[in-house]
PDB file of C-alpha atoms in Angstrom:
ATOM      1  CA  LEU A   1      -7.818  -3.191  -7.368  1.00 84.00           C
ATOM      2  CA  TYR A   2      -9.908  -6.065  -6.614  1.00 86.00           C
ATOM      3  CA  LEU A   3      -9.568  -9.292  -4.878  1.00 84.00           C
ATOM      4  CA  THR A   4     -11.212 -12.421  -3.915  1.00 89.00           C
ATOM      5  CA  SER A   5     -10.081 -14.927  -1.416  1.00 84.00           C
ATOM      6  CA  TYR A   6     -12.000 -18.339  -0.006  1.00 88.00           C
ATOM      7  CA  CYS A   7     -11.295 -20.404   3.253  1.00 87.00           C
ATOM      8  CA  VAL A   8     -12.685 -22.925   5.645  1.00 90.00           C
ATOM      9  CA  GLN A   9     -13.089 -22.424   9.294  1.00 87.00           C
ATOM     10  CA  ALA A  10     -14.776 -24.446  11.684  1.00 91.00           C
ATOM     11  CA  GLU A  11     -15.827 -26.461   8.372  1.00 92.00           C
ATOM     12  CA  VAL A  12     -17.388 -22.962   7.277  1.00 93.00           C
ATOM     13  CA  PRO A  13     -16.548 -21.851   4.136  1.00 92.00           C
ATOM     14  CA  ILE A  14     -15.819 -17.921   3.993  1.00 92.00           C
ATOM     15  CA  LYS A  15     -15.421 -15.456   1.066  1.00 92.00           C
ATOM     16  CA  PHE A  16     -13.263 -12.205   1.518  1.00 85.00           C
ATOM     17  CA  GLU A  17     -13.211  -9.056  -0.621  1.00 86.00           C
ATOM     18  CA  LEU A  18     -11.270  -6.268  -1.004  1.00 82.00           C
ATOM     19  CA  LYS A  19     -12.260  -3.329  -3.232  1.00 83.00           C
ATOM     20  CA  LEU A  20      -9.670  -0.452  -3.590  1.00 81.00           C
ATOM     21  CA  PRO A  21     -10.410   2.316  -5.475  1.00 84.00           C
ATOM     22  CA  PHE A  22      -7.040   4.027  -6.269  1.00 84.00           C
ATOM     23  CA  PHE A  23      -6.632   7.908  -5.865  1.00 83.00           C
ATOM     24  CA  VAL A  24      -5.515   7.862  -9.736  1.00 85.00           C
ATOM     25  CA  ASP A  25      -4.832   5.503 -12.175  1.00 88.00           C
ATOM     26  CA  ILE A  26      -2.252   2.476 -12.155  1.00 89.00           C
ATOM     27  CA  SER A  27      -0.485   0.986 -15.022  1.00 92.00           C
ATOM     28  CA  PRO A  28      -1.533  -2.714 -15.346  1.00 89.00           C
ATOM     29  CA  GLU A  29       1.318  -3.367 -17.495  1.00 93.00           C
ATOM     30  CA  GLU A  30       4.141  -2.236 -15.419  1.00 93.00           C
ATOM     31  CA  SER A  31       2.503  -3.212 -11.752  1.00 92.00           C
ATOM     32  CA  LYS A  32       2.956  -6.762 -10.407  1.00 93.00           C
ATOM     33  CA  HIS A  33       1.580  -9.157  -7.268  1.00 88.00           C
ATOM     34  CA  ASN A  34       3.441 -11.957  -5.897  1.00 90.00           C
ATOM     35  CA  HIS A  35       1.437 -14.431  -3.460  1.00 86.00           C
ATOM     36  CA  GLU A  36       3.542 -15.816  -0.614  1.00 85.00           C
ATOM     37  CA  SER A  37       2.834 -19.117   0.960  1.00 79.00           C
ATOM     38  CA  ASN A  38       1.660 -17.946   4.228  1.00 77.00           C
ATOM     39  CA  GLY A  39      -1.536 -16.625   2.380  1.00 75.00           C
ATOM     40  CA  ARG A  40       0.474 -12.648   1.971  1.00 81.00           C
ATOM     41  CA  TYR A  41       0.160 -11.089  -0.938  1.00 82.00           C
ATOM     42  CA  ILE A  42       2.190  -8.151  -2.043  1.00 87.00           C
ATOM     43  CA  PHE A  43       1.550  -5.794  -4.859  1.00 86.00           C
ATOM     44  CA  ASN A  44       4.313  -3.374  -6.331  1.00 89.00           C
ATOM     45  CA  LEU A  45       1.866  -0.975  -8.111  1.00 87.00           C
ATOM     46  CA  PHE A  46       3.309   1.879 -10.649  1.00 88.00           C
ATOM     47  CA  LYS A  47       1.408   5.084 -11.625  1.00 87.00           C
ATOM     48  CA  ALA A  48       0.040   5.924 -14.973  1.00 89.00           C
ATOM     49  CA  GLN A  49       1.214   9.086 -14.803  1.00 86.00           C
ATOM     50  CA  LYS A  50       5.034   9.149 -14.030  1.00 84.00           C
ATOM     51  CA  GLY A  51       6.597  12.102 -12.015  1.00 83.00           C
ATOM     52  CA  MET A  52       2.719  12.428 -10.005  1.00 78.00           C
ATOM     53  CA  TYR A  53       2.580  12.585  -5.790  1.00 81.00           C
ATOM     54  CA  TRP A  54      -0.213  10.687  -4.320  1.00 78.00           C
ATOM     55  CA  ASP A  55      -0.670  12.212  -0.601  1.00 77.00           C
ATOM     56  CA  ARG A  56      -3.349   8.488  -0.026  1.00 77.00           C
ATOM     57  CA  LEU A  57      -3.078   5.248  -1.887  1.00 77.00           C
ATOM     58  CA  VAL A  58      -7.196   5.590  -2.069  1.00 79.00           C
ATOM     59  CA  ARG A  59      -9.720   8.078  -2.838  1.00 77.00           C
ATOM     60  CA  ASN A  60     -11.132   8.191   0.643  1.00 78.00           C
ATOM     61  CA  ILE A  61      -9.624   7.438   4.214  1.00 76.00           C
ATOM     62  CA  GLU A  62     -12.833   5.038   4.501  1.00 75.00           C
ATOM     63  CA  ASP A  63     -11.791   3.021   1.895  1.00 73.00           C
ATOM     64  CA  TYR A  64      -8.633   1.363   3.771  1.00 73.00           C
ATOM     65  CA  PRO A  65      -9.311  -1.665   5.471  1.00 72.00           C
ATOM     66  CA  LYS A  66      -7.953  -2.161   8.817  1.00 73.00           C
ATOM     67  CA  HIS A  67      -5.749  -4.805   8.290  1.00 69.00           C
ATOM     68  CA  THR A  68      -4.000  -3.373   5.418  1.00 64.00           C
ATOM     69  CA  LYS A  69      -0.358  -2.285   5.726  1.00 61.00           C
ATOM     70  CA  VAL A  70       0.555   0.775   2.924  1.00 59.00           C
TER      71      VAL A  70
END
């Protein structure tokens, strides 16, 4: 998942980037996302391999951004 966002704070433009290397492949055709009015994105991700259990979302625990809720 790669997400880029821009905003202006105190007249200073700021660029945010989020890169999440998933533990295993997801199905882009089945997965969906929704943008809410308060700047929140919600992602519904579906695994490419059905019936497989993920013990975590990303390959390395250090890849989780501190503000991300899983």
